[in-house]
PDB file of C-alpha atoms in Angstrom:
ATOM      1  CA  PHE A   1     -14.635  22.184  40.081  1.00  0.00           C
ATOM      2  CA  SER A   2     -16.353  25.536  39.901  1.00  0.00           C
ATOM      3  CA  MET A   3     -14.707  28.518  38.236  1.00  0.00           C
ATOM      4  CA  ASP A   4     -16.390  30.771  40.847  1.00  0.00           C
ATOM      5  CA  PHE A   5     -13.817  29.622  43.372  1.00  0.00           C
ATOM      6  CA  PRO A   6     -10.570  28.682  41.622  1.00  0.00           C
ATOM      7  CA  LEU A   7      -9.079  26.461  44.346  1.00  0.00           C
ATOM      8  CA  PRO A   8     -10.909  23.284  45.328  1.00  0.00           C
ATOM      9  CA  THR A   9     -10.886  22.161  48.944  1.00  0.00           C
ATOM     10  CA  ALA A  10      -8.288  19.458  48.205  1.00  0.00           C
ATOM     11  CA  ILE A  11      -5.792  22.072  47.016  1.00  0.00           C
ATOM     12  CA  ILE A  12      -6.413  24.251  50.062  1.00  0.00           C
ATOM     13  CA  VAL A  13      -6.019  21.345  52.501  1.00  0.00           C
ATOM     14  CA  SER A  14      -2.917  19.960  50.794  1.00  0.00           C
ATOM     15  CA  SER A  15      -1.377  23.454  50.656  1.00  0.00           C
ATOM     16  CA  LEU A  16      -1.963  23.888  54.387  1.00  0.00           C
ATOM     17  CA  GLY A  17      -0.317  20.505  54.977  1.00  0.00           C
ATOM     18  CA  PHE A  18       2.601  21.425  52.719  1.00  0.00           C
ATOM     19  CA  SER A  19       3.069  24.655  54.658  1.00  0.00           C
ATOM     20  CA  PHE A  20       2.688  23.030  58.078  1.00  0.00           C
ATOM     21  CA  TRP A  21       5.273  20.395  57.145  1.00  0.00           C
ATOM     22  CA  HIS A  22       7.866  23.177  56.986  1.00  0.00           C
ATOM     23  CA  SER A  23       7.246  24.036  60.659  1.00  0.00           C
ATOM     24  CA  GLN A  24       9.794  21.308  61.436  1.00  0.00           C
ATOM     25  CA  ASN A  25      12.404  23.959  60.633  1.00  0.00           C
ATOM     26  CA  LEU A  26      11.646  25.604  63.993  1.00  0.00           C
ATOM     27  CA  SER A  27      14.244  23.303  65.518  1.00  0.00           C
ATOM     28  CA  PHE A  28      17.100  25.023  63.668  1.00  0.00           C
ATOM     29  CA  GLU A  29      15.848  28.328  62.189  1.00  0.00           C
ATOM     30  CA  PRO A  30      14.760  31.561  63.932  1.00  0.00           C
ATOM     31  CA  ILE A  31      10.985  31.949  64.354  1.00  0.00           C
ATOM     32  CA  PRO A  32      10.658  34.938  61.944  1.00  0.00           C
ATOM     33  CA  ILE A  33      12.366  32.935  59.185  1.00  0.00           C
ATOM     34  CA  VAL A  34      10.049  29.967  59.713  1.00  0.00           C
ATOM     35  CA  VAL A  35       6.954  32.207  59.745  1.00  0.00           C
ATOM     36  CA  LEU A  36       8.088  33.679  56.424  1.00  0.00           C
ATOM     37  CA  GLN A  37       8.690  30.176  55.089  1.00  0.00           C
ATOM     38  CA  LEU A  38       5.234  29.010  56.213  1.00  0.00           C
ATOM     39  CA  GLY A  39       3.578  31.860  54.321  1.00  0.00           C
ATOM     40  CA  TYR A  40       5.753  31.320  51.263  1.00  0.00           C
ATOM     41  CA  THR A  41       5.124  27.574  51.160  1.00  0.00           C
ATOM     42  CA  LEU A  42       1.380  28.090  51.566  1.00  0.00           C
ATOM     43  CA  ILE A  43       1.332  30.278  48.465  1.00  0.00           C
ATOM     44  CA  VAL A  44       3.607  27.865  46.605  1.00  0.00           C
ATOM     45  CA  GLY A  45       1.298  25.008  47.619  1.00  0.00           C
ATOM     46  CA  PHE A  46      -1.687  26.846  46.135  1.00  0.00           C
ATOM     47  CA  TRP A  47       0.277  27.489  42.955  1.00  0.00           C
ATOM     48  CA  LEU A  48       1.507  23.902  42.597  1.00  0.00           C
ATOM     49  CA  GLY A  49      -1.992  22.550  43.222  1.00  0.00           C
ATOM     50  CA  TYR A  50      -3.441  24.944  40.685  1.00  0.00           C
ATOM     51  CA  LEU A  51      -0.733  23.956  38.208  1.00  0.00           C
ATOM     52  CA  ARG A  52      -1.688  20.299  38.652  1.00  0.00           C
ATOM     53  CA  MET A  53      -5.374  21.101  38.280  1.00  0.00           C
ATOM     54  CA  ARG A  54      -4.888  23.150  35.110  1.00  0.00           C
ATOM     55  CA  THR A  55      -2.438  20.837  33.331  1.00  0.00           C
ATOM     56  CA  GLY A  56      -3.828  17.521  34.537  1.00  0.00           C
ATOM     57  CA  LYS A  57      -0.232  16.372  34.981  1.00  0.00           C
ATOM     58  CA  ILE A  58       2.062  16.110  37.967  1.00  0.00           C
ATOM     59  CA  LEU A  59       5.384  16.600  36.153  1.00  0.00           C
ATOM     60  CA  PRO A  60       5.088  20.408  35.807  1.00  0.00           C
ATOM     61  CA  GLY A  61       4.593  20.685  39.571  1.00  0.00           C
ATOM     62  CA  ILE A  62       7.523  18.393  40.291  1.00  0.00           C
ATOM     63  CA  LEU A  63       9.770  20.447  38.014  1.00  0.00           C
ATOM     64  CA  ALA A  64       8.539  23.730  39.514  1.00  0.00           C
ATOM     65  CA  HIS A  65       9.102  22.474  43.071  1.00  0.00           C
ATOM     66  CA  GLY A  66      12.587  21.295  42.147  1.00  0.00           C
ATOM     67  CA  ALA A  67      13.409  24.631  40.509  1.00  0.00           C
ATOM     68  CA  LEU A  68      12.250  26.529  43.606  1.00  0.00           C
ATOM     69  CA  ASN A  69      14.300  24.316  45.897  1.00  0.00           C
ATOM     70  CA  LEU A  70      17.348  24.753  43.664  1.00  0.00           C
ATOM     71  CA  ALA A  71      16.906  28.523  43.618  1.00  0.00           C
ATOM     72  CA  ALA A  72      16.570  28.596  47.424  1.00  0.00           C
ATOM     73  CA  HIS A  73      19.840  26.708  47.820  1.00  0.00           C
ATOM     74  CA  LEU A  74      21.692  28.907  45.349  1.00  0.00           C
ATOM     75  CA  ILE A  75      20.777  32.127  47.150  1.00  0.00           C
TER      76      ILE A  75
END
């Protein structure tokens, strides 16, 4: 990868997919909430992909995703 552009195409595409997957919540959440969630999950997708790229390991991303989900359910 090039350091000129920190996110490779694979991270961008997978982050878009990760965000789009959350559009299924439209069936039971108000549209403004889902739009907020789509933006949030896009950013989280970039971060998790970057985390994987920088560490070379998947476990940190799994733990981070789990921690975010836990925090969302505790709020």
